[in-house]
N, CA and C atoms as an extended XYZ file, in Angstrom:
612
Properties=species:S:1:pos:R:3:atomname:S:1:resname:S:1:resid:I:1 pbc="F F F"
N       -49.076       91.447       82.035 N   MET     1
C       -49.870       90.251       82.335 CA  MET     1
C       -50.253       89.518       81.049 C   MET     1
N       -50.775       90.288       80.062 N   ALA     2
C       -51.162       89.685       78.796 CA  ALA     2
C       -49.956       89.093       78.086 C   ALA     2
N       -48.816       89.798       78.127 N   LEU     3
C       -47.596       89.298       77.486 CA  LEU     3
C       -47.115       88.018       78.157 C   LEU     3
N       -47.226       87.974       79.480 N   SER     4
C       -46.818       86.781       80.227 CA  SER     4
C       -47.690       85.583       79.850 C   SER     4
N       -48.983       85.812       79.716 N   LEU     5
C       -49.898       84.736       79.327 CA  LEU     5
C       -49.602       84.262       77.912 C   LEU     5
N       -49.279       85.198       77.030 N   LEU     6
C       -48.947       84.843       75.657 CA  LEU     6
C       -47.690       83.978       75.615 C   LEU     6
N       -46.686       84.386       76.374 N   ARG     7
C       -45.451       83.602       76.412 CA  ARG     7
C       -45.698       82.198       76.965 C   ARG     7
N       -46.539       82.115       77.988 N   THR     8
C       -46.865       80.810       78.564 CA  THR     8
C       -47.569       79.933       77.546 C   THR     8
N       -48.481       80.531       76.788 N   ASP     9
C       -49.219       79.779       75.773 CA  ASP     9
C       -48.286       79.302       74.666 C   ASP     9
N       -47.378       80.166       74.246 N   VAL    10
C       -46.406       79.794       73.212 CA  VAL    10
C       -45.513       78.662       73.713 C   VAL    10
N       -45.059       78.771       74.951 N   LEU    11
C       -44.215       77.729       75.535 CA  LEU    11
C       -44.961       76.404       75.591 C   LEU    11
N       -46.225       76.459       75.967 N   ARG    12
C       -47.027       75.242       76.054 CA  ARG    12
C       -47.173       74.586       74.684 C   ARG    12
N       -47.422       75.405       73.668 N   ARG    13
C       -47.580       74.866       72.317 CA  ARG    13
C       -46.262       74.325       71.781 C   ARG    13
N       -45.165       75.033       72.043 N   ASP    14
C       -43.853       74.556       71.596 CA  ASP    14
C       -43.484       73.245       72.287 C   ASP    14
N       -43.815       73.162       73.556 N   ARG    15
C       -43.505       71.948       74.313 CA  ARG    15
C       -44.316       70.768       73.782 C   ARG    15
N       -45.592       70.994       73.499 N   ALA    16
C       -46.442       69.930       72.968 CA  ALA    16
C       -45.947       69.478       71.600 C   ALA    16
N       -45.566       70.430       70.745 N   ALA    17
C       -45.056       70.095       69.420 CA  ALA    17
C       -43.749       69.311       69.520 C   ALA    17
N       -42.898       69.712       70.440 N   LEU    18
C       -41.632       69.020       70.651 CA  LEU    18
C       -41.870       67.583       71.103 C   LEU    18
N       -42.792       67.402       72.047 N   LEU    19
C       -43.071       66.060       72.548 CA  LEU    19
C       -43.743       65.189       71.490 C   LEU    19
N       -44.560       65.790       70.646 N   ASP    20
C       -45.152       65.026       69.539 CA  ASP    20
C       -44.056       64.383       68.694 C   ASP    20
N       -43.072       65.193       68.336 N   VAL    21
C       -41.994       64.715       67.478 CA  VAL    21
C       -41.098       63.732       68.228 C   VAL    21
N       -40.702       64.085       69.445 N   ALA    22
C       -39.802       63.230       70.217 CA  ALA    22
C       -40.429       61.870       70.483 C   ALA    22
N       -41.697       61.875       70.848 N   GLU    23
C       -42.385       60.616       71.133 CA  GLU    23
C       -42.385       59.710       69.909 C   GLU    23
N       -42.693       60.275       68.742 N   ALA    24
C       -42.726       59.484       67.513 CA  ALA    24
C       -41.333       58.958       67.149 C   ALA    24
N       -40.315       59.816       67.281 N   LEU    25
C       -38.959       59.395       66.948 CA  LEU    25
C       -38.450       58.307       67.890 C   LEU    25
N       -38.662       58.493       69.178 N   PHE    26
C       -38.199       57.499       70.147 CA  PHE    26
C       -38.868       56.148       69.900 C   PHE    26
N       -40.161       56.186       69.587 N   TYR    27
C       -40.898       54.935       69.396 CA  TYR    27
C       -40.484       54.238       68.100 C   TYR    27
N       -40.279       55.022       67.061 N   GLU    28
C       -39.943       54.437       65.758 CA  GLU    28
C       -38.498       53.944       65.692 C   GLU    28
N       -37.561       54.749       66.220 N   ARG    29
C       -36.141       54.454       66.023 CA  ARG    29
C       -35.444       53.912       67.270 C   ARG    29
N       -36.014       54.147       68.437 N   GLY    30
C       -35.349       53.802       69.683 CA  GLY    30
C       -34.779       55.045       70.342 C   GLY    30
N       -34.717       55.036       71.651 N   ILE    31
C       -34.286       56.230       72.393 CA  ILE    31
C       -32.813       56.525       72.167 C   ILE    31
N       -31.979       55.509       72.252 N   ARG    32
C       -30.540       55.733       72.095 CA  ARG    32
C       -30.192       56.233       70.697 C   ARG    32
N       -30.950       55.801       69.703 N   ALA    33
C       -30.627       56.141       68.315 CA  ALA    33
C       -31.002       57.577       67.960 C   ALA    33
N       -31.825       58.202       68.784 N   VAL    34
C       -32.312       59.551       68.483 CA  VAL    34
C       -31.576       60.557       69.361 C   VAL    34
N       -30.704       61.346       68.757 N   GLY    35
C       -29.996       62.376       69.499 CA  GLY    35
C       -30.772       63.678       69.513 C   GLY    35
N       -30.301       64.617       70.285 N   MET    36
C       -30.975       65.909       70.374 CA  MET    36
C       -30.906       66.671       69.050 C   MET    36
N       -29.863       66.445       68.273 N   ASP    37
C       -29.783       67.085       66.962 CA  ASP    37
C       -30.905       66.606       66.047 C   ASP    37
N       -31.236       65.313       66.153 N   ALA    38
C       -32.323       64.779       65.338 CA  ALA    38
C       -33.661       65.402       65.752 C   ALA    38
N       -33.838       65.593       67.043 N   VAL    39
C       -35.056       66.237       67.535 CA  VAL    39
C       -35.106       67.683       67.052 C   VAL    39
N       -33.970       68.358       67.110 N   ARG    40
C       -33.897       69.753       66.639 CA  ARG    40
C       -34.267       69.844       65.167 C   ARG    40
N       -33.697       68.958       64.359 N   THR    41
C       -33.966       68.981       62.928 CA  THR    41
C       -35.438       68.727       62.634 C   THR    41
N       -36.012       67.751       63.323 N   ALA    42
C       -37.397       67.371       63.058 CA  ALA    42
C       -38.394       68.416       63.535 C   ALA    42
N       -38.052       69.138       64.588 N   THR    43
C       -38.983       70.125       65.136 CA  THR    43
C       -38.772       71.523       64.575 C   THR    43
N       -37.554       71.794       64.100 N   GLY    44
C       -37.236       73.146       63.658 CA  GLY    44
C       -36.981       74.093       64.805 C   GLY    44
N       -36.911       73.576       66.024 N   GLN    45
C       -36.618       74.403       67.188 CA  GLN    45
C       -35.124       74.334       67.489 C   GLN    45
N       -34.576       75.409       67.994 N   SER    46
C       -33.152       75.442       68.303 CA  SER    46
C       -32.848       74.590       69.527 C   SER    46
N       -31.590       74.165       69.630 N   LEU    47
C       -31.184       73.403       70.812 CA  LEU    47
C       -31.345       74.245       72.079 C   LEU    47
N       -31.086       75.531       71.968 N   LYS    48
C       -31.262       76.406       73.127 CA  LYS    48
C       -32.714       76.391       73.592 C   LYS    48
N       -33.631       76.448       72.631 N   ARG    49
C       -35.052       76.412       72.969 CA  ARG    49
C       -35.433       75.065       73.576 C   ARG    49
N       -34.928       73.990       72.989 N   ILE    50
C       -35.239       72.646       73.481 CA  ILE    50
C       -34.721       72.458       74.907 C   ILE    50
N       -33.465       72.858       75.129 N   TYR    51
C       -32.898       72.693       76.467 CA  TYR    51
C       -33.516       73.669       77.470 C   TYR    51
N       -34.154       74.707       76.981 N   GLY    52
C       -34.897       75.584       77.876 CA  GLY    52
C       -36.157       74.925       78.402 C   GLY    52
N       -36.675       73.941       77.644 N   MET    53
C       -37.877       73.223       78.072 CA  MET    53
C       -37.533       71.930       78.800 C   MET    53
N       -36.464       71.277       78.379 N   PHE    54
C       -36.017       70.027       79.004 CA  PHE    54
C       -34.518       70.108       79.197 C   PHE    54
N       -34.089       70.067       80.416 N   SER    55
C       -32.663       70.268       80.685 CA  SER    55
C       -31.808       69.081       80.251 C   SER    55
N       -32.417       67.896       80.136 N   THR    56
C       -31.688       66.709       79.694 CA  THR    56
C       -32.572       65.882       78.756 C   THR    56
N       -31.936       65.015       77.993 N   LYS    57
C       -32.688       64.101       77.138 CA  LYS    57
C       -33.533       63.159       77.991 C   LYS    57
N       -32.986       62.721       79.105 N   GLU    58
C       -33.737       61.838       79.999 CA  GLU    58
C       -35.044       62.488       80.440 C   GLU    58
N       -34.989       63.754       80.768 N   GLU    59
C       -36.193       64.479       81.186 CA  GLU    59
C       -37.227       64.504       80.058 C   GLU    59
N       -36.761       64.677       78.830 N   MET    60
C       -37.661       64.674       77.679 CA  MET    60
C       -38.286       63.288       77.473 C   MET    60
N       -37.488       62.251       77.625 N   VAL    61
C       -37.996       60.885       77.465 CA  VAL    61
C       -39.081       60.603       78.496 C   VAL    61
N       -38.840       60.972       79.734 N   VAL    62
C       -39.830       60.757       80.790 CA  VAL    62
C       -41.128       61.495       80.471 C   VAL    62
N       -41.005       62.745       80.024 N   ALA    63
C       -42.195       63.528       79.695 CA  ALA    63
C       -42.959       62.901       78.528 C   ALA    63
N       -42.221       62.409       77.532 N   ALA    64
C       -42.866       61.781       76.375 CA  ALA    64
C       -43.581       60.498       76.784 C   ALA    64
N       -42.939       59.688       77.603 N   LEU    65
C       -43.565       58.449       78.073 CA  LEU    65
C       -44.799       58.746       78.914 C   LEU    65
N       -44.711       59.755       79.759 N   ARG    66
C       -45.823       60.095       80.642 CA  ARG    66
C       -47.041       60.552       79.835 C   ARG    66
N       -46.794       61.392       78.835 N   ARG    67
C       -47.897       61.861       78.006 CA  ARG    67
C       -48.468       60.728       77.166 C   ARG    67
N       -47.598       59.879       76.640 N   HIS    68
C       -48.048       58.732       75.853 CA  HIS    68
C       -48.901       57.799       76.713 C   HIS    68
N       -48.512       57.630       77.959 N   ASP    69
C       -49.282       56.794       78.882 CA  ASP    69
C       -50.710       57.308       79.023 C   ASP    69
N       -50.858       58.605       79.210 N   ARG    70
C       -52.210       59.166       79.383 CA  ARG    70
C       -53.071       58.928       78.145 C   ARG    70
N       -52.499       59.135       76.976 N   ARG    71
C       -53.273       58.978       75.746 CA  ARG    71
C       -53.563       57.507       75.458 C   ARG    71
N       -52.585       56.662       75.677 N   TRP    72
C       -52.725       55.223       75.404 CA  TRP    72
C       -53.808       54.614       76.283 C   TRP    72
N       -53.745       54.893       77.578 N   ARG    73
C       -54.725       54.300       78.487 CA  ARG    73
C       -56.106       54.931       78.325 C   ARG    73
N       -56.163       56.202       77.933 N   ALA    74
C       -57.457       56.836       77.679 CA  ALA    74
C       -58.137       56.199       76.473 C   ALA    74
N       -57.368       55.896       75.431 N   SER    75
C       -57.924       55.236       74.253 CA  SER    75
C       -58.455       53.852       74.613 C   SER    75
N       -57.689       53.105       75.396 N   LEU    76
C       -58.131       51.786       75.847 CA  LEU    76
C       -59.418       51.898       76.655 C   LEU    76
N       -59.455       52.832       77.581 N   THR    77
C       -60.635       53.008       78.426 CA  THR    77
C       -61.873       53.346       77.594 C   THR    77
N       -61.711       54.266       76.657 N   GLU    78
C       -62.845       54.674       75.818 CA  GLU    78
C       -63.413       53.477       75.063 C   GLU    78
N       -62.534       52.622       74.547 N   TYR    79
C       -62.980       51.459       73.791 CA  TYR    79
C       -63.658       50.431       74.694 C   TYR    79
N       -63.011       50.094       75.794 N   VAL    80
C       -63.522       49.043       76.676 CA  VAL    80
C       -64.857       49.447       77.306 C   VAL    80
N       -64.959       50.699       77.722 N   GLU    81
C       -66.142       51.107       78.471 CA  GLU    81
C       -67.334       51.463       77.594 C   GLU    81
N       -67.217       51.193       76.288 N   GLN    82
C       -68.404       51.209       75.439 CA  GLN    82
C       -69.339       50.068       75.803 C   GLN    82
N       -68.770       49.039       76.415 N   HIS    83
C       -69.533       47.845       76.755 CA  HIS    83
C       -70.078       47.956       78.175 C   HIS    83
N       -71.317       47.539       78.356 N   GLU    84
C       -71.938       47.582       79.680 CA  GLU    84
C       -71.648       46.322       80.472 C   GLU    84
N       -71.686       45.183       79.809 N   ASP    85
C       -71.485       43.908       80.500 CA  ASP    85
C       -70.027       43.771       80.936 C   ASP    85
N       -69.778       43.505       82.218 N   PRO    86
C       -68.390       43.402       82.707 CA  PRO    86
C       -67.566       42.354       81.968 C   PRO    86
N       -68.186       41.251       81.598 N   ARG    87
C       -67.447       40.199       80.892 CA  ARG    87
C       -67.037       40.666       79.495 C   ARG    87
N       -67.921       41.389       78.832 N   GLU    88
C       -67.591       41.921       77.515 CA  GLU    88
C       -66.476       42.967       77.606 C   GLU    88
N       -66.437       43.697       78.709 N   ARG    89
C       -65.357       44.667       78.896 CA  ARG    89
C       -64.001       43.969       78.963 C   ARG    89
N       -63.951       42.850       79.661 N   VAL    90
C       -62.689       42.114       79.761 CA  VAL    90
C       -62.245       41.638       78.374 C   VAL    90
N       -63.153       41.093       77.605 N   LEU    91
C       -62.810       40.620       76.273 CA  LEU    91
C       -62.451       41.771       75.338 C   LEU    91
N       -63.072       42.932       75.558 N   ALA    92
C       -62.795       44.099       74.707 CA  ALA    92
C       -61.357       44.585       74.858 C   ALA    92
N       -60.731       44.302       75.989 N   ILE    93
C       -59.309       44.648       76.152 CA  ILE    93
C       -58.501       44.051       75.005 C   ILE    93
N       -58.782       42.806       74.684 N   PHE    94
C       -58.011       42.096       73.669 CA  PHE    94
C       -58.427       42.509       72.254 C   PHE    94
N       -59.687       42.889       72.095 N   ASP    95
C       -60.112       43.427       70.803 CA  ASP    95
C       -59.376       44.743       70.516 C   ASP    95
N       -59.256       45.584       71.545 N   TRP    96
C       -58.530       46.848       71.382 CA  TRP    96
C       -57.055       46.588       71.091 C   TRP    96
N       -56.478       45.625       71.786 N   LEU    97
C       -55.075       45.297       71.541 CA  LEU    97
C       -54.863       44.863       70.098 C   LEU    97
N       -55.770       44.042       69.568 N   GLU    98
C       -55.608       43.594       68.183 CA  GLU    98
C       -55.645       44.780       67.220 C   GLU    98
N       -56.519       45.736       67.472 N   ARG    99
C       -56.577       46.935       66.628 CA  ARG    99
C       -55.266       47.720       66.713 C   ARG    99
N       -54.734       47.831       67.919 N   TRP   100
C       -53.461       48.530       68.105 CA  TRP   100
C       -52.341       47.801       67.372 C   TRP   100
N       -52.282       46.477       67.534 N   PHE   101
C       -51.228       45.691       66.886 CA  PHE   101
C       -51.261       45.840       65.365 C   PHE   101
N       -52.442       46.062       64.806 N   ALA   102
C       -52.604       46.133       63.350 CA  ALA   102
C       -52.218       47.496       62.776 C   ALA   102
N       -51.963       48.476       63.626 N   GLN   103
C       -51.581       49.793       63.129 CA  GLN   103
C       -50.204       49.711       62.455 C   GLN   103
N       -50.023       50.400       61.329 N   PRO   104
C       -48.757       50.264       60.582 CA  PRO   104
C       -47.525       50.740       61.346 C   PRO   104
N       -47.713       51.613       62.329 N   ASP   105
C       -46.555       52.119       63.084 CA  ASP   105
C       -46.341       51.363       64.394 C   ASP   105
N       -47.019       50.222       64.567 N   PHE   106
C       -46.867       49.472       65.815 CA  PHE   106
C       -45.449       48.937       65.942 C   PHE   106
N       -44.808       49.255       67.065 N   ARG   107
C       -43.441       48.797       67.329 CA  ARG   107
C       -43.339       48.163       68.714 C   ARG   107
N       -44.440       47.617       69.206 N   GLY   108
C       -44.424       47.022       70.522 CA  GLY   108
C       -44.762       48.030       71.601 C   GLY   108
N       -44.495       47.661       72.829 N   CYS   109
C       -44.810       48.492       73.984 CA  CYS   109
C       -43.711       49.545       74.177 C   CYS   109
N       -44.077       50.810       74.138 N   ALA   110
C       -43.095       51.890       74.283 CA  ALA   110
C       -42.363       51.807       75.610 C   ALA   110
N       -43.040       51.343       76.655 N   TRP   111
C       -42.444       51.301       77.985 CA  TRP   111
C       -41.523       50.094       78.130 C   TRP   111
N       -41.909       48.967       77.557 N   THR   112
C       -41.007       47.813       77.547 CA  THR   112
C       -39.762       48.126       76.728 C   THR   112
N       -39.954       48.811       75.607 N   ASN   113
C       -38.813       49.196       74.780 CA  ASN   113
C       -37.872       50.126       75.554 C   ASN   113
N       -38.448       51.093       76.252 N   ALA   114
C       -37.638       52.036       77.032 CA  ALA   114
C       -36.899       51.303       78.152 C   ALA   114
N       -37.573       50.366       78.780 N   TYR   115
C       -36.928       49.580       79.845 CA  TYR   115
C       -35.754       48.781       79.271 C   TYR   115
N       -35.969       48.173       78.108 N   GLY   116
C       -34.900       47.386       77.493 CA  GLY   116
C       -33.686       48.226       77.153 C   GLY   116
N       -33.909       49.466       76.775 N   GLU   117
C       -32.789       50.345       76.406 CA  GLU   117
C       -32.118       50.981       77.617 C   GLU   117
N       -32.922       51.476       78.568 N   LEU   118
C       -32.373       52.350       79.610 CA  LEU   118
C       -32.818       52.007       81.029 C   LEU   118
N       -33.657       50.995       81.181 N   GLY   119
C       -34.206       50.704       82.509 CA  GLY   119
C       -33.169       50.377       83.570 C   GLY   119
N       -32.031       49.836       83.129 N   SER   120
C       -31.003       49.458       84.103 CA  SER   120
C       -30.086       50.620       84.463 C   SER   120
N       -30.176       51.724       83.715 N   THR   121
C       -29.254       52.837       83.950 CA  THR   121
C       -29.949       54.140       84.324 C   THR   121
N       -31.255       54.209       84.145 N   SER   122
C       -31.980       55.448       84.426 CA  SER   122
C       -33.107       55.192       85.415 C   SER   122
N       -32.915       55.540       86.686 N   PRO   123
C       -33.989       55.356       87.672 CA  PRO   123
C       -35.270       56.111       87.302 C   PRO   123
N       -35.125       57.268       86.671 N   ALA   124
C       -36.311       58.064       86.314 CA  ALA   124
C       -37.143       57.348       85.253 C   ALA   124
N       -36.474       56.788       84.257 N   ILE   125
C       -37.195       56.065       83.205 CA  ILE   125
C       -37.756       54.757       83.757 C   ILE   125
N       -37.002       54.076       84.595 N   LEU   126
C       -37.495       52.853       85.221 CA  LEU   126
C       -38.758       53.137       86.024 C   LEU   126
N       -38.769       54.227       86.767 N   ALA   127
C       -39.947       54.594       87.561 CA  ALA   127
C       -41.149       54.875       86.663 C   ALA   127
N       -40.897       55.527       85.537 N   GLU   128
C       -41.993       55.831       84.599 CA  GLU   128
C       -42.550       54.554       83.991 C   GLU   128
N       -41.684       53.626       83.628 N   VAL   129
C       -42.114       52.346       83.072 CA  VAL   129
C       -42.942       51.578       84.104 C   VAL   129
N       -42.438       51.495       85.310 N   ARG   130
C       -43.169       50.770       86.356 CA  ARG   130
C       -44.507       51.444       86.668 C   ARG   130
N       -44.523       52.771       86.643 N   GLY   131
C       -45.769       53.488       86.887 CA  GLY   131
C       -46.812       53.179       85.823 C   GLY   131
N       -46.381       53.120       84.565 N   HIS   132
C       -47.313       52.790       83.484 CA  HIS   132
C       -47.858       51.384       83.651 C   HIS   132
N       -46.972       50.425       83.909 N   LYS   133
C       -47.426       49.039       84.029 CA  LYS   133
C       -48.376       48.877       85.213 C   LYS   133
N       -48.085       49.539       86.295 N   GLU   134
C       -48.975       49.467       87.458 CA  GLU   134
C       -50.344       50.061       87.126 C   GLU   134
N       -50.349       51.198       86.439 N   ALA   135
C       -51.619       51.838       86.079 CA  ALA   135
C       -52.411       50.967       85.103 C   ALA   135
N       -51.731       50.366       84.142 N   PHE   136
C       -52.383       49.478       83.176 CA  PHE   136
C       -52.991       48.277       83.888 C   PHE   136
N       -52.237       47.684       84.781 N   HIS   137
C       -52.751       46.522       85.502 CA  HIS   137
C       -53.904       46.916       86.431 C   HIS   137
N       -53.844       48.107       86.993 N   ASP   138
C       -54.956       48.588       87.827 CA  ASP   138
C       -56.218       48.775       86.990 C   ASP   138
N       -56.061       49.276       85.757 N   GLN   139
C       -57.206       49.388       84.855 CA  GLN   139
C       -57.841       48.020       84.635 C   GLN   139
N       -57.009       47.054       84.311 N   ILE   140
C       -57.511       45.708       84.066 CA  ILE   140
C       -58.216       45.167       85.311 C   ILE   140
N       -57.611       45.364       86.475 N   ALA   141
C       -58.213       44.873       87.721 CA  ALA   141
C       -59.591       45.496       87.941 C   ALA   141
N       -59.735       46.775       87.595 N   GLY   142
C       -61.024       47.432       87.751 CA  GLY   142
C       -62.089       46.829       86.861 C   GLY   142
N       -61.702       46.458       85.642 N   TRP   143
C       -62.672       45.839       84.734 CA  TRP   143
C       -62.955       44.387       85.091 C   TRP   143
N       -61.975       43.722       85.668 N   VAL   144
C       -62.128       42.311       86.024 CA  VAL   144
C       -62.922       42.142       87.314 C   VAL   144
N       -62.790       43.101       88.229 N   GLN   145
C       -63.352       42.966       89.583 CA  GLN   145
C       -64.820       42.523       89.618 C   GLN   145
N       -65.701       43.026       88.745 N   PRO   146
C       -67.095       42.574       88.816 CA  PRO   146
C       -67.318       41.132       88.367 C   PRO   146
N       -66.286       40.518       87.771 N   CYS   147
C       -66.447       39.168       87.214 CA  CYS   147
C       -66.125       38.098       88.252 C   CYS   147
N       -66.728       38.198       89.398 N   ALA   148
C       -66.605       37.179       90.449 CA  ALA   148
C       -65.149       36.875       90.758 C   ALA   148
N       -64.744       35.631       90.565 N   THR   149
C       -63.403       35.210       90.980 CA  THR   149
C       -62.388       35.207       89.842 C   THR   149
N       -62.699       35.853       88.743 N   LEU   150
C       -61.750       35.913       87.644 CA  LEU   150
C       -60.461       36.595       88.111 C   LEU   150
N       -59.296       35.928       87.954 N   PRO   151
C       -58.038       36.502       88.458 CA  PRO   151
C       -57.512       37.633       87.584 C   PRO   151
N       -57.428       38.824       88.147 N   ALA   152
C       -56.958       39.988       87.383 CA  ALA   152
C       -55.516       39.815       86.923 C   ALA   152
N       -54.687       39.216       87.760 N   ASP   153
C       -53.282       39.034       87.382 CA  ASP   153
C       -53.150       38.171       86.138 C   ASP   153
N       -54.006       37.164       86.023 N   ALA   154
C       -53.948       36.280       84.854 CA  ALA   154
C       -54.336       37.035       83.590 C   ALA   154
N       -55.352       37.866       83.677 N   VAL   155
C       -55.774       38.656       82.511 CA  VAL   155
C       -54.671       39.639       82.116 C   VAL   155
N       -54.042       40.280       83.103 N   ALA   156
C       -52.947       41.215       82.820 CA  ALA   156
C       -51.783       40.503       82.144 C   ALA   156
N       -51.462       39.304       82.595 N   LEU   157
C       -50.360       38.557       81.982 CA  LEU   157
C       -50.701       38.142       80.557 C   LEU   157
N       -51.954       37.802       80.304 N   LEU   158
C       -52.376       37.488       78.943 CA  LEU   158
C       -52.204       38.703       78.037 C   LEU   158
N       -52.591       39.865       78.541 N   ALA   159
C       -52.451       41.095       77.750 CA  ALA   159
C       -50.986       41.413       77.498 C   ALA   159
N       -50.161       41.335       78.532 N   GLU   160
C       -48.735       41.643       78.379 CA  GLU   160
C       -48.073       40.651       77.423 C   GLU   160
N       -48.428       39.391       77.541 N   GLY   161
C       -47.857       38.386       76.647 CA  GLY   161
C       -48.236       38.623       75.195 C   GLY   161
N       -49.478       39.033       74.982 N   ALA   162
C       -49.922       39.325       73.620 CA  ALA   162
C       -49.153       40.508       73.041 C   ALA   162
N       -48.901       41.537       73.858 N   ILE   163
C       -48.178       42.717       73.384 CA  ILE   163
C       -46.762       42.345       72.955 C   ILE   163
N       -46.069       41.594       73.785 N   VAL   164
C       -44.696       41.194       73.463 CA  VAL   164
C       -44.667       40.308       72.219 C   VAL   164
N       -45.592       39.355       72.149 N   THR   165
C       -45.612       38.429       71.018 CA  THR   165
C       -45.930       39.151       69.716 C   THR   165
N       -46.863       40.096       69.763 N   ALA   166
C       -47.204       40.859       68.558 CA  ALA   166
C       -46.010       41.678       68.076 C   ALA   166
N       -45.255       42.247       69.012 N   ALA   167
C       -44.081       43.039       68.632 CA  ALA   167
C       -43.026       42.177       67.964 C   ALA   167
N       -42.840       40.970       68.457 N   ILE   168
C       -41.807       40.081       67.921 CA  ILE   168
C       -42.220       39.475       66.583 C   ILE   168
N       -43.464       39.036       66.490 N   THR   169
C       -43.926       38.315       65.301 CA  THR   169
C       -44.479       39.229       64.217 C   THR   169
N       -44.944       40.415       64.602 N   GLY   170
C       -45.610       41.283       63.651 CA  GLY   170
C       -46.998       40.817       63.284 C   GLY   170
N       -47.548       39.914       64.063 N   ASP   171
C       -48.866       39.331       63.774 CA  ASP   171
C       -49.906       39.894       64.744 C   ASP   171
N       -50.824       40.740       64.263 N   PRO   172
C       -51.817       41.320       65.171 CA  PRO   172
C       -52.813       40.314       65.724 C   PRO   172
N       -52.945       39.164       65.045 N   THR   173
C       -53.954       38.201       65.476 CA  THR   173
C       -53.539       37.412       66.716 C   THR   173
N       -52.341       37.652       67.229 N   VAL   174
C       -51.952       36.953       68.459 CA  VAL   174
C       -52.824       37.393       69.636 C   VAL   174
N       -53.533       38.517       69.462 N   ALA   175
C       -54.474       38.926       70.515 CA  ALA   175
C       -55.625       37.941       70.645 C   ALA   175
N       -55.915       37.184       69.592 N   ARG   176
C       -57.076       36.302       69.605 CA  ARG   176
C       -56.933       35.120       70.554 C   ARG   176
N       -55.798       34.379       70.534 N   PRO   177
C       -55.679       33.310       71.528 CA  PRO   177
C       -55.651       33.834       72.960 C   PRO   177
N       -55.087       35.035       73.163 N   ALA   178
C       -55.121       35.629       74.501 CA  ALA   178
C       -56.570       35.930       74.900 C   ALA   178
N       -57.350       36.429       73.957 N   ARG   179
C       -58.772       36.692       74.200 CA  ARG   179
C       -59.507       35.395       74.512 C   ARG   179
N       -59.187       34.348       73.743 N   ALA   180
C       -59.831       33.054       73.971 CA  ALA   180
C       -59.504       32.513       75.360 C   ALA   180
N       -58.266       32.712       75.802 N   ALA   181
C       -57.887       32.260       77.142 CA  ALA   181
C       -58.641       33.049       78.213 C   ALA   181
N       -58.797       34.366       78.008 N   ALA   182
C       -59.577       35.180       78.942 CA  ALA   182
C       -61.035       34.736       78.938 C   ALA   182
N       -61.530       34.409       77.759 N   HIS   183
C       -62.884       33.885       77.593 CA  HIS   183
C       -63.073       32.626       78.435 C   HIS   183
N       -62.079       31.724       78.362 N   ALA   184
C       -62.142       30.487       79.130 CA  ALA   184
C       -62.075       30.760       80.630 C   ALA   184
N       -61.254       31.722       81.026 N   LEU   185
C       -61.166       32.089       82.436 CA  LEU   185
C       -62.503       32.621       82.954 C   LEU   185
N       -63.174       33.412       82.127 N   ILE   186
C       -64.479       33.930       82.537 CA  ILE   186
C       -65.454       32.792       82.735 C   ILE   186
N       -65.446       31.820       81.814 N   GLY   187
C       -66.332       30.671       81.966 CA  GLY   187
C       -66.027       29.888       83.218 C   GLY   187
N       -64.708       29.728       83.508 N   GLY   188
C       -64.334       29.007       84.721 CA  GLY   188
C       -64.700       29.754       85.978 C   GLY   188
N       -64.542       31.094       85.925 N   ALA   189
C       -64.881       31.898       87.096 CA  ALA   189
C       -66.367       31.873       87.372 C   ALA   189
N       -67.182       31.862       86.288 N   ARG   190
C       -68.627       31.830       86.459 CA  ARG   190
C       -69.086       30.452       86.892 C   ARG   190
N       -68.410       29.441       86.308 N   GLY   191
C       -68.735       28.078       86.688 CA  GLY   191
C       -70.100       27.621       86.246 C   GLY   191
N       -70.721       28.322       85.272 N   ASP   192
C       -72.077       27.938       84.886 CA  ASP   192
C       -72.144       27.447       83.444 C   ASP   192
N       -70.965       27.363       82.806 N   GLY   193
C       -70.932       26.740       81.496 CA  GLY   193
C       -71.455       27.582       80.361 C   GLY   193
N       -71.801       28.842       80.588 N   ASP   194
C       -72.361       29.629       79.491 CA  ASP   194
C       -71.354       30.611       78.917 C   ASP   194
N       -70.056       30.418       79.238 N   GLY   195
C       -69.049       31.337       78.739 CA  GLY   195
C       -69.017       31.430       77.228 C   GLY   195
N       -69.409       30.365       76.499 N   GLU   196
C       -69.349       30.369       75.053 CA  GLU   196
C       -70.335       31.332       74.434 C   GLU   196
N       -71.250       31.873       75.229 N   ASN   197
C       -72.218       32.816       74.683 CA  ASN   197
C       -71.701       34.243       74.650 C   ASN   197
N       -70.504       34.458       75.175 N   LEU   198
C       -69.977       35.804       75.228 CA  LEU   198
C       -69.496       36.242       73.863 C   LEU   198
N       -69.660       37.540       73.568 N   GLY   199
C       -69.228       38.067       72.283 CA  GLY   199
C       -68.334       39.252       72.480 C   GLY   199
N       -67.776       39.746       71.391 N   GLY   200
C       -66.927       40.927       71.444 CA  GLY   200
C       -66.877       41.580       70.081 C   GLY   200
N       -66.078       42.625       69.989 N   ALA   201
C       -66.027       43.384       68.750 CA  ALA   201
C       -65.346       42.590       67.632 C   ALA   201
N       -64.280       41.849       67.985 N   THR   202
C       -63.555       41.050       67.007 CA  THR   202
C       -62.999       39.846       67.738 C   THR   202
N       -62.338       38.971       66.988 N   GLY   203
C       -61.561       37.928       67.627 CA  GLY   203
C       -62.305       36.627       67.790 C   GLY   203
N       -61.938       35.876       68.867 N   ALA   204
C       -62.385       34.503       69.033 CA  ALA   204
C       -63.884       34.383       69.139 C   ALA   204
């Protein structure tokens, strides 16, 4: 029993270490460009060990995207929900995005990148990408919902547009006009003209 638990713990740690490396490599270089030999070299684990945990590269990619999704959205949630005021929470989405865009390893949206590479040929990866986008948009809808008639779809499109634009231009400040547009939407939804009094951590 103790030996079985030890083996399970070792497997769990090896799997986590493998996904740490695979996730970073896929995001930095692209999924197609990273072969299993590159993963083996970077992790120091044998191909036999790697294939014992993931029977295919596709399975590894899905697992890496799924884990990245949990961490990415948890970080966003932690940042946004520091704010009590619902309107400030909506604006904080864009403040968090600007911080993300400014990170030196920012390479755009991992799920959009995966879709661009393999979305048309891998139903499993396509499903993972769609699942992430749906969950992200649901998060936004939850934060937007208390803001009267503010359209959640519009805020989600502003966020998605900022992510794509930041990846293409390399300019983290593109989150600011998206934030300003969300700011204007909040003022329009409230209809009381006091939208200009809203503040946030950074940006417009």
